[in-house]
Amino acid sequence: MTDFEPLIIAFACNWCSYAASDVAGTSRSYYPANVRIVRVMCSGMVDPTYILRALAGGADGVLIAGCRPGDCHYISGNTKAEKMVERMKILLHRLGLENERLRLQWISSGEGGLFARTIEEMVDRLKELGPSPLKEGKGKGA
Amino acid sequence: MISEQLLLDITKCSRCGKCTAICPMFEKTKGWDTGVARGKLLVSWGLARGELEINDKLIEALYQCPTCMLCEQECTAGAKVTEIIREARALIVERGASVPFSHRGTFDTVARITLRDGLHRDWLDLIKGDFRENGETVYFPGSLPYLEPVLDFDLGAARIISAAVTIFNRAGIRPAIITQLADSGHDAFWSGQYQFFNALKEKNSRLLAGTKMIVTTCAEDYSILKSEYSLEAGVYHISQFVRDLIREGKLAFSEGAERVTFHDPCRLGRHTGEYDAPREVLKTFVDYREMARYGKDAVCCGVGAWMNCNKYSKQLRLDRVKEAAEAADTLITACSKCLSHFSCLMTEPEKVEDLPEIKIVDFTEFVARNLKDT
Ligand code: SF4
Ligand code: SF4
Ligand code: FES
């Protein structure tokens, strides 16, 4: 499956990770073009349904990126996100999806390199896992 | 499409106002007539005749109703209120509007994922007890394993599923648990998404072909499998299954002094007519008490098919647990959804004023917990 290019949807916190993705861009660090970034105001506003819809809609992986512990601009949004991601990993496993397709990463605003590395790692792992079983044409149904 | 027959039904409504006195939701919203059956019927009429456009108010009118059937059984004109509302919802869906699900539609998406083939669903490790993965006697836990991780509290999926298996085992049966089964489609059906419902039904019917008996622990699943599927197998709610086992002398209980009451899920009671089985079971081993409103008069937990959780349905739920607390120490419900809604209310005692002290326990779990060791 060498020509498989995974699609990643990243929900990135406005105050940190989204800025980091910008840093990665302006400093011209290389990262694969497999990611579509959705800017959110805080990782804590990412709802289970965003993750599921991204996957059901054909994404191979979902990244949730937020401020480091203690740095959330809304105090506890990132701890809320952490708990939610833990529960969603259980759900994905029960539903029959590899839960490594979902990743949580703390990336503060200057860490453009970490952003790029995170995407690279995810792309590598997703290439090993192969296309999401929910992708169009795999299995049938809605 | 709202059939001619149902349209005729709407014209039979004399606007007598009985439903306005009965509807528990209307009692809370204290709003316009669109908040109650007689208004919802007119809205459905207008929609079906092309006289009304779809907008947020119309969607709210047709979806802010748990289709509890309380008004329908008393309607002086005999209007099939819930069926009309459901058909009107189907018109809304047909015309491209999306269903205003609670939890931002997470459970709808989960149900869509269960429709996909080729996923190796993996939750059998939750189960303690002896089961097989195929066979003629099926236990259908429905969406229980998938509800729990989305909800932010312990719903007890592992305990409830294991409890059901324990009951089967006591009766000398190794039930089949088929993880490839899709969501029952209850919510798809009642939200008016008929095409989606039919796809779920078709997939499940294929997987259930050749089975003899299907037992569910959720009243919503029971009502839909029983009324909207055409399965060769007999469909039973766990309360009926347990009642029969007790009558056959296959189960024995340790008696307790606990005061226990039962909440009739709309789907088990008014929708499918089973009021006696859970009571007959509970009365064999507890101090059974009835709430002020019970049986066919029982009030809904406030939410149907994950569609209308809001401040009004929360008040309904609060009223209901208070009513239960007046009668007993433990409230038993026989529906995974009622259990979710009630438990959700109880998880935030600091946010709810005068929340009574009461234990909310699932019927299946309660029964298994009180089985006498033999
Ligand atoms: S009870 Fe029936 S007839 Fe009376 S107003 Fe309500 S829907 Fe109409
Ligand atoms: S079905 Fe229940 S909630 Fe809906 S209008 Fe009738 S009584 Fe009210
Ligand atoms: S503000 Fe960045 S995670 Fe909350």
Coordinates of C-alpha atoms and ligand atoms in Angstrom, one line a residue:
Chain A
M1 CA 0.0 0.0 0.0
T2 CA 2.8 2.4 -1.0
D3 CA 0.7 5.0 -2.7
F4 CA -1.7 5.4 0.3
E5 CA -1.6 9.0 1.6
P6 CA -3.5 9.2 4.8
L7 CA -5.8 12.1 5.6
I8 CA -5.5 13.7 9.0
I9 CA -8.0 16.2 10.5
A10 CA -6.3 18.2 13.2
F11 CA -8.3 20.2 15.7
A12 CA -5.7 22.8 16.9
C13 CA -6.2 25.2 19.8
N14 CA -6.0 28.8 18.6
W15 CA -3.7 29.9 21.5
C16 CA -1.0 27.3 21.1
S17 CA -1.0 24.5 18.6
Y18 CA -2.6 26.5 15.8
A19 CA 0.0 29.2 16.3
A20 CA 2.6 26.4 16.3
S21 CA 1.4 25.2 12.9
D22 CA 1.9 28.7 11.7
V23 CA 5.4 28.8 13.1
A24 CA 6.1 25.5 11.4
G25 CA 4.9 27.2 8.2
T26 CA 6.7 30.4 8.4
S27 CA 10.0 28.8 9.5
R28 CA 9.6 26.5 6.5
S29 CA 9.9 23.3 8.5
Y30 CA 8.8 20.5 6.4
Y31 CA 5.7 18.5 7.3
P32 CA 3.6 16.3 5.1
A33 CA 0.6 17.8 3.4
N34 CA -1.7 15.2 4.7
V35 CA -3.3 17.3 7.4
R36 CA -6.3 19.6 7.3
I37 CA -6.3 22.0 10.3
V38 CA -9.4 23.1 12.0
R39 CA -8.8 26.0 14.4
V40 CA -10.7 25.7 17.7
M41 CA -10.7 28.2 20.5
C42 CA -9.6 25.5 23.0
S43 CA -9.0 21.8 22.9
G44 CA -11.8 21.5 25.5
M45 CA -14.4 22.5 22.9
V46 CA -13.7 19.4 20.7
D47 CA -16.8 17.3 21.0
P48 CA -16.9 13.5 20.6
T49 CA -19.0 14.1 17.5
Y50 CA -16.3 16.0 15.7
I51 CA -14.0 13.1 16.0
L52 CA -16.6 10.5 14.9
R53 CA -17.8 12.6 12.0
A54 CA -14.2 13.2 10.8
L55 CA -13.6 9.5 10.8
A56 CA -17.0 8.6 9.4
G57 CA -16.5 11.2 6.7
G58 CA -13.3 9.6 5.5
A59 CA -10.4 10.8 7.7
D60 CA -7.8 8.2 8.5
G61 CA -6.7 9.9 11.6
V62 CA -7.7 12.7 14.0
L63 CA -5.3 14.9 16.0
I64 CA -6.3 17.0 18.9
A65 CA -3.7 19.5 19.8
G66 CA -3.9 21.8 22.8
C67 CA -1.9 23.8 25.3
R68 CA 0.4 22.1 27.7
P69 CA -1.0 21.1 31.2
G70 CA -1.4 24.3 33.2
D71 CA -1.3 26.6 30.1
C72 CA -4.9 26.3 28.9
H73 CA -6.4 29.8 28.5
Y74 CA -9.6 28.6 29.9
I75 CA -7.9 26.9 32.9
S76 CA -9.1 23.3 32.4
G77 CA -10.1 22.9 28.8
N78 CA -7.1 20.7 28.1
T79 CA -7.7 18.4 31.0
K80 CA -11.3 18.0 29.8
A81 CA -10.0 17.2 26.3
E82 CA -7.6 14.6 27.8
K83 CA -10.5 12.8 29.5
M84 CA -12.7 13.0 26.5
V85 CA -9.9 11.5 24.3
E86 CA -9.4 8.7 26.7
R87 CA -13.1 7.8 26.5
M88 CA -13.2 8.2 22.7
K89 CA -10.2 5.8 22.4
I90 CA -12.3 3.2 24.3
L91 CA -15.3 3.9 22.0
L92 CA -13.2 3.6 18.8
H93 CA -11.8 0.3 20.1
R94 CA -15.3 -1.1 20.9
L95 CA -16.5 0.1 17.5
G96 CA -13.7 -1.8 15.8
L97 CA -11.4 1.1 14.8
E98 CA -7.7 1.2 15.7
N99 CA -7.6 3.8 18.5
E100 CA -4.2 4.9 17.4
R101 CA -6.1 6.8 14.7
L102 CA -6.9 9.3 17.4
R103 CA -4.0 11.2 19.0
L104 CA -3.8 14.0 21.6
Q105 CA -0.7 16.1 21.7
W106 CA 0.2 19.2 23.8
I107 CA 2.0 21.7 21.6
S108 CA 2.7 25.2 22.8
S109 CA 2.8 28.2 20.5
G110 CA 6.5 28.2 19.7
E111 CA 6.8 24.5 19.1
G112 CA 6.6 24.5 15.3
G113 CA 9.0 21.6 15.2
L114 CA 6.9 19.5 17.5
F115 CA 3.9 20.2 15.4
A116 CA 5.7 19.1 12.2
R117 CA 7.1 16.0 14.0
T118 CA 3.7 15.0 15.3
I119 CA 2.2 15.1 11.9
E120 CA 5.1 13.1 10.5
E121 CA 4.8 10.5 13.1
M122 CA 1.0 10.2 12.6
V123 CA 1.4 9.9 8.8
D124 CA 4.0 7.1 9.3
R125 CA 1.8 5.2 11.7
L126 CA -1.3 5.6 9.6
K127 CA 0.5 4.4 6.6
E128 CA 1.3 1.2 8.5
L129 CA -2.3 0.9 9.7
G130 CA -3.7 1.5 6.2
P131 CA -6.8 3.4 5.2
S132 CA -9.5 3.8 7.7
P133 CA -12.1 1.0 7.4
L134 CA -14.7 3.7 7.3
K135 CA -13.4 5.2 4.1
E136 CA -15.7 5.5 1.1
G137 CA -15.9 2.2 -0.6
K138 CA -14.6 0.2 2.3
G139 CA -17.5 -1.7 3.9
K140 CA -20.9 -0.3 3.0
G141 CA -23.5 1.9 4.6
A142 CA -23.8 5.5 5.4
Chain B
M1 CA -45.4 11.1 3.5
I2 CA -48.2 11.6 5.9
S3 CA -50.9 9.2 4.7
E4 CA -54.5 10.3 3.8
Q5 CA -55.5 8.3 6.9
L6 CA -53.3 10.2 9.2
L7 CA -54.3 13.5 7.6
L8 CA -57.9 12.5 8.3
D9 CA -56.9 11.8 11.9
I10 CA -55.6 15.3 12.2
T11 CA -59.0 16.7 11.1
K12 CA -60.7 14.7 13.8
C13 CA -59.0 16.7 16.5
S14 CA -61.7 18.9 18.0
R15 CA -59.1 21.0 19.9
C16 CA -60.8 19.9 23.1
G17 CA -57.6 20.6 25.0
K18 CA -57.4 17.4 26.9
C19 CA -53.8 16.9 25.7
T20 CA -52.9 20.4 27.0
A21 CA -53.9 19.2 30.5
I22 CA -52.0 15.9 30.2
C23 CA -48.7 16.7 28.4
P24 CA -45.9 16.8 31.0
M25 CA -43.7 18.7 28.5
F26 CA -46.3 21.3 27.9
E27 CA -46.7 21.7 31.7
K28 CA -43.0 22.8 31.7
T29 CA -42.7 24.8 28.6
K30 CA -46.0 26.8 29.3
G31 CA -45.7 28.1 25.8
W32 CA -47.7 28.1 22.6
D33 CA -49.9 25.3 21.4
T34 CA -47.1 24.1 19.2
G35 CA -45.7 22.7 22.4
V36 CA -48.5 20.1 22.7
A37 CA -50.2 17.5 20.6
R38 CA -53.0 19.6 19.2
G39 CA -50.7 22.2 18.0
K40 CA -48.1 19.7 16.7
L41 CA -50.9 18.1 14.7
L42 CA -51.7 21.4 13.0
V43 CA -48.0 22.0 12.3
S44 CA -47.8 18.5 10.8
W45 CA -50.9 19.3 8.7
G46 CA -49.4 22.5 7.4
L47 CA -46.1 20.8 6.6
A48 CA -47.7 17.9 4.8
R49 CA -49.9 20.3 2.8
G50 CA -47.0 22.5 1.8
E51 CA -48.5 25.5 3.7
L52 CA -45.7 25.8 6.2
E53 CA -42.0 26.2 5.5
I54 CA -39.3 24.4 7.5
N55 CA -37.7 26.7 10.0
D56 CA -36.2 26.4 13.5
K57 CA -39.5 27.0 15.3
L58 CA -41.2 24.2 13.2
I59 CA -38.3 21.8 13.9
E60 CA -38.5 22.6 17.6
A61 CA -42.3 22.0 17.6
L62 CA -42.0 18.6 16.0
Y63 CA -38.9 17.4 17.8
Q64 CA -39.5 18.8 21.3
C65 CA -41.6 15.8 22.2
P66 CA -40.3 12.5 23.5
T67 CA -43.3 10.7 21.8
C68 CA -44.2 9.4 25.2
M69 CA -47.8 8.6 24.1
L70 CA -49.3 9.9 27.3
C71 CA -51.7 12.2 25.4
E72 CA -52.4 9.7 22.7
Q73 CA -54.0 7.2 25.0
E74 CA -56.4 9.8 26.3
C75 CA -57.0 11.7 23.1
T76 CA -60.8 12.1 22.7
A77 CA -60.5 12.0 18.9
G78 CA -58.3 8.9 19.0
A79 CA -55.6 10.7 16.9
K80 CA -52.4 8.7 16.4
V81 CA -50.4 11.6 17.7
T82 CA -46.9 10.0 17.9
E83 CA -47.2 8.4 14.5
I84 CA -48.3 11.7 12.9
I85 CA -45.4 13.5 14.6
R86 CA -42.9 10.9 13.4
E87 CA -44.2 11.1 9.8
A88 CA -44.0 14.9 10.0
R89 CA -40.3 14.4 11.1
A90 CA -39.8 12.2 8.1
L91 CA -41.0 15.0 5.9
I92 CA -38.5 17.3 7.5
V93 CA -35.7 14.8 6.9
E94 CA -36.8 14.2 3.4
R95 CA -36.6 17.9 2.6
G96 CA -33.0 17.9 3.8
A97 CA -33.1 19.5 7.3
S98 CA -31.0 17.8 9.9
V99 CA -32.4 16.2 13.1
P100 CA -31.8 18.3 16.2
F101 CA -30.2 15.4 18.2
S102 CA -28.9 16.0 21.7
H103 CA -25.1 15.3 22.3
R104 CA -24.6 17.0 18.9
G105 CA -25.7 13.8 17.1
T106 CA -22.9 11.7 18.5
F107 CA -25.2 8.6 18.9
D108 CA -26.6 9.0 15.4
T109 CA -23.0 8.9 14.1
V110 CA -22.2 5.9 16.2
A111 CA -25.2 4.2 14.8
R112 CA -24.0 5.0 11.3
I113 CA -20.7 3.5 12.1
T114 CA -22.3 0.3 13.3
L115 CA -23.9 0.0 9.9
R116 CA -20.5 -0.5 8.3
D117 CA -19.4 -4.0 7.6
G118 CA -15.8 -5.3 8.1
L119 CA -15.1 -3.6 11.5
H120 CA -13.9 -5.9 14.2
R121 CA -16.0 -4.6 17.1
D122 CA -14.2 -5.4 20.3
W123 CA -16.0 -5.4 23.6
L124 CA -16.6 -9.0 24.5
D125 CA -14.0 -8.6 27.1
L126 CA -16.5 -6.5 29.1
I127 CA -18.5 -9.6 29.8
K128 CA -18.2 -12.0 32.7
G129 CA -20.1 -15.2 32.1
D130 CA -20.6 -17.9 29.6
F131 CA -21.7 -16.9 26.1
R132 CA -21.1 -17.8 22.5
E133 CA -20.7 -15.6 19.4
N134 CA -23.5 -17.3 17.4
G135 CA -26.5 -19.3 18.2
E136 CA -30.3 -19.5 18.3
T137 CA -30.9 -17.7 21.5
V138 CA -29.6 -14.2 21.2
Y139 CA -28.9 -11.5 23.8
F140 CA -29.1 -8.0 22.2
P141 CA -27.3 -5.4 24.3
G142 CA -28.0 -2.8 21.6
S143 CA -25.9 0.3 21.8
L144 CA -25.0 -0.1 25.5
P145 CA -21.2 -0.7 24.9
Y146 CA -21.1 2.5 22.8
L147 CA -23.2 4.8 24.9
E148 CA -21.0 4.6 27.9
P149 CA -17.7 6.1 26.6
V150 CA -19.6 9.0 25.1
L151 CA -21.4 9.8 28.4
D152 CA -19.3 11.3 31.1
F153 CA -20.3 8.9 33.9
D154 CA -20.4 5.2 34.7
L155 CA -23.4 3.7 33.1
G156 CA -22.4 0.2 34.0
A157 CA -22.4 -1.3 30.5
A158 CA -20.1 -4.1 31.6
R159 CA -22.2 -4.8 34.7
I160 CA -25.5 -4.8 32.8
I161 CA -24.3 -7.0 30.0
S162 CA -22.7 -9.4 32.4
A163 CA -25.9 -9.4 34.5
A164 CA -27.9 -10.5 31.5
V165 CA -25.4 -13.3 30.7
T166 CA -25.6 -14.4 34.3
I167 CA -29.4 -14.7 34.1
F168 CA -29.1 -16.7 31.0
N169 CA -26.5 -19.0 32.5
R170 CA -28.7 -19.6 35.6
A171 CA -31.3 -20.8 33.2
G172 CA -28.8 -23.2 31.7
I173 CA -28.4 -21.2 28.4
R174 CA -25.3 -19.8 26.8
P175 CA -26.6 -16.8 24.9
A176 CA -25.3 -15.7 21.6
I177 CA -23.8 -12.2 21.6
I178 CA -23.3 -11.0 18.1
T179 CA -21.0 -8.0 18.0
Q180 CA -21.6 -7.4 14.3
L181 CA -25.2 -6.4 14.9
A182 CA -25.9 -2.8 14.1
D183 CA -27.8 -0.3 16.2
S184 CA -31.4 -1.3 16.5
G185 CA -32.5 1.8 14.6
H186 CA -34.9 3.0 17.3
D187 CA -33.6 6.6 17.1
A188 CA -33.3 6.5 13.3
F189 CA -36.9 5.5 13.1
W190 CA -38.3 8.0 15.6
S191 CA -36.3 10.8 14.2
G192 CA -37.9 10.3 10.9
Q193 CA -34.8 8.9 9.1
Y194 CA -36.6 6.0 7.5
Q195 CA -34.0 5.3 4.9
F196 CA -31.3 5.0 7.5
F197 CA -33.6 2.9 9.7
N198 CA -34.3 0.5 6.9
A199 CA -30.6 0.0 6.2
L200 CA -30.1 -0.9 9.9
K201 CA -33.1 -3.1 10.0
E202 CA -32.0 -4.9 6.9
K203 CA -28.5 -5.6 8.2
N204 CA -29.8 -6.8 11.6
S205 CA -32.5 -8.9 10.1
R206 CA -29.9 -10.6 8.0
L207 CA -27.7 -11.3 11.0
L208 CA -30.6 -12.5 13.1
A209 CA -32.1 -14.8 10.4
G210 CA -32.4 -18.3 11.7
T211 CA -32.4 -17.3 15.4
K212 CA -35.3 -18.4 17.7
M213 CA -35.3 -16.0 20.5
I214 CA -34.0 -12.5 21.1
V215 CA -33.8 -10.8 24.5
T216 CA -33.0 -7.1 24.9
T217 CA -32.2 -5.2 28.0
C218 CA -33.2 -1.8 26.6
A219 CA -36.9 -0.9 26.2
E220 CA -36.2 1.2 23.1
D221 CA -34.5 -1.7 21.4
Y222 CA -37.3 -4.0 22.5
S223 CA -40.1 -1.8 21.1
I224 CA -38.4 -1.3 17.7
L225 CA -37.4 -5.0 17.2
K226 CA -40.8 -6.1 18.3
S227 CA -43.0 -3.6 16.4
E228 CA -41.0 -2.6 13.3
Y229 CA -38.9 -5.6 12.4
S230 CA -40.5 -8.8 11.0
L231 CA -38.3 -11.4 12.6
E232 CA -39.0 -15.1 12.8
A233 CA -37.5 -15.1 16.3
G234 CA -39.6 -14.2 19.3
V235 CA -38.5 -10.9 20.8
Y236 CA -38.6 -10.5 24.5
H237 CA -37.7 -7.8 26.9
I238 CA -35.5 -9.1 29.8
S239 CA -38.3 -8.5 32.3
Q240 CA -40.5 -10.9 30.4
F241 CA -37.7 -13.4 30.0
V242 CA -37.0 -13.3 33.8
R243 CA -40.6 -13.5 34.6
D244 CA -41.0 -16.7 32.6
L245 CA -37.8 -18.2 34.2
I246 CA -39.2 -17.5 37.7
R247 CA -42.6 -19.1 36.7
E248 CA -40.6 -22.1 35.5
G249 CA -38.8 -22.2 38.9
K250 CA -35.4 -21.7 37.3
L251 CA -34.4 -18.6 39.3
A252 CA -34.3 -18.1 43.1
F253 CA -33.7 -14.8 44.9
S254 CA -32.5 -13.7 48.3
E255 CA -35.2 -11.5 49.7
G256 CA -34.4 -8.0 50.6
A257 CA -36.1 -5.3 52.8
E258 CA -35.2 -2.6 50.3
R259 CA -38.1 -0.4 49.2
V260 CA -38.0 -0.5 45.5
T261 CA -40.1 1.3 42.8
F262 CA -40.2 0.9 39.0
H263 CA -40.2 3.5 36.3
D264 CA -42.2 2.4 33.3
P265 CA -40.2 3.3 30.2
C266 CA -42.6 4.7 27.6
R267 CA -41.3 2.2 25.1
L268 CA -42.0 -0.8 27.3
G269 CA -45.2 0.5 28.7
R270 CA -47.4 2.6 26.5
H271 CA -45.6 1.7 23.3
T272 CA -45.6 -2.1 23.7
G273 CA -48.1 -2.7 26.5
E274 CA -45.8 -4.5 29.0
Y275 CA -46.5 -3.2 32.5
D276 CA -46.8 -6.4 34.5
A277 CA -43.6 -8.4 33.9
P278 CA -41.1 -6.1 35.7
R279 CA -43.5 -5.8 38.6
E280 CA -44.2 -9.5 38.9
V281 CA -40.4 -10.1 39.0
L282 CA -39.6 -7.4 41.5
K283 CA -42.4 -8.3 43.8
T284 CA -41.0 -11.8 44.3
F285 CA -38.0 -10.5 46.3
V286 CA -38.3 -6.8 47.4
D287 CA -40.6 -4.5 49.2
Y288 CA -42.2 -3.2 46.1
R289 CA -43.8 0.3 46.1
E290 CA -45.6 2.2 43.4
M291 CA -45.0 5.8 42.5
A292 CA -47.9 8.2 42.4
R293 CA -48.0 8.0 38.6
Y294 CA -47.3 4.5 37.3
G295 CA -48.3 2.0 34.7
K296 CA -50.1 3.6 31.8
D297 CA -50.0 7.0 33.6
A298 CA -46.3 6.9 34.2
V299 CA -44.5 10.1 33.2
C300 CA -41.7 9.9 30.7
C301 CA -38.1 10.4 31.8
G302 CA -38.2 13.3 29.4
V303 CA -36.0 12.3 26.5
G304 CA -36.9 10.0 23.6
A305 CA -34.4 8.7 21.1
W306 CA -31.7 11.2 22.2
M307 CA -33.6 14.1 20.7
N308 CA -34.8 16.5 23.2
C309 CA -32.6 16.9 26.2
N310 CA -33.1 20.4 27.4
K311 CA -34.0 22.3 30.5
Y312 CA -37.7 21.2 30.3
S313 CA -36.9 17.6 30.0
K314 CA -34.5 18.0 32.9
Q315 CA -37.3 19.3 35.0
L316 CA -39.4 16.3 34.0
R317 CA -36.6 14.0 35.1
L318 CA -36.2 15.8 38.4
D319 CA -40.0 15.6 39.1
R320 CA -39.8 11.9 38.3
V321 CA -36.9 11.1 40.7
K322 CA -38.6 13.1 43.4
E323 CA -41.7 11.1 42.9
A324 CA -39.6 8.0 43.1
A325 CA -37.9 9.1 46.3
E326 CA -41.2 9.6 48.0
A327 CA -42.1 6.0 47.4
A328 CA -38.8 4.1 47.7
D329 CA -35.0 4.1 48.2
T330 CA -34.2 2.6 44.8
L331 CA -35.6 3.4 41.4
I332 CA -35.4 0.6 38.9
T333 CA -35.7 1.2 35.2
A334 CA -35.7 -1.3 32.4
C335 CA -34.3 0.8 29.6
S336 CA -30.6 1.8 28.9
K337 CA -31.8 5.2 27.7
C338 CA -33.9 6.0 30.7
L339 CA -31.0 4.8 32.8
S340 CA -28.7 7.2 31.0
H341 CA -31.0 10.2 31.4
F342 CA -31.8 9.6 35.1
S343 CA -28.1 8.8 35.9
C344 CA -27.0 11.9 34.1
L345 CA -29.3 14.0 36.3
M346 CA -27.9 12.4 39.4
T347 CA -24.2 13.0 38.5
E348 CA -24.4 16.7 39.1
P349 CA -25.9 17.1 42.6
E350 CA -24.3 20.5 43.0
K351 CA -26.0 21.8 39.8
V352 CA -29.5 20.6 40.6
E353 CA -31.6 22.1 43.3
D354 CA -33.3 19.7 45.7
L355 CA -32.1 16.6 44.1
P356 CA -33.4 13.8 46.2
E357 CA -31.4 10.9 47.5
I358 CA -32.2 7.8 45.5
K359 CA -30.4 5.0 43.9
I360 CA -31.0 4.5 40.2
V361 CA -30.4 0.9 39.1
D362 CA -30.9 -1.0 35.9
F363 CA -33.5 -3.8 36.1
T364 CA -31.2 -6.4 34.7
E365 CA -28.3 -5.5 37.0
F366 CA -30.7 -5.4 40.0
V367 CA -32.2 -8.9 39.2
A368 CA -28.8 -10.5 38.8
R369 CA -27.5 -8.9 42.0
N370 CA -30.3 -10.5 44.0
L371 CA -30.0 -14.0 42.6
K372 CA -29.6 -16.5 45.3
D373 CA -26.5 -18.7 44.9
T374 CA -27.5 -22.2 44.2
Ligands
SF4_1 S1 -56.7 15.4 23.2 FE1 -56.7 14.8 21.0 S2 -58.7 15.8 20.3 FE2 -58.2 16.8 22.2 S3 -57.0 18.6 21.5 FE3 -55.5 17.0 22.0 S4 -55.1 16.0 20.1 FE4 -57.0 17.2 19.8
SF4_2 S1 -46.3 12.4 23.3 FE1 -45.9 13.1 25.4 S2 -44.6 14.9 25.2 FE2 -45.4 14.5 23.2 S3 -47.2 15.9 23.1 FE3 -47.9 13.9 23.8 S4 -47.8 13.9 26.1 FE4 -46.7 15.7 25.3
FES3 S1 -6.8 27.3 25.4 FE1 -5.4 25.9 24.4 S2 -6.2 24.0 25.2 FE2 -7.5 25.4 26.2

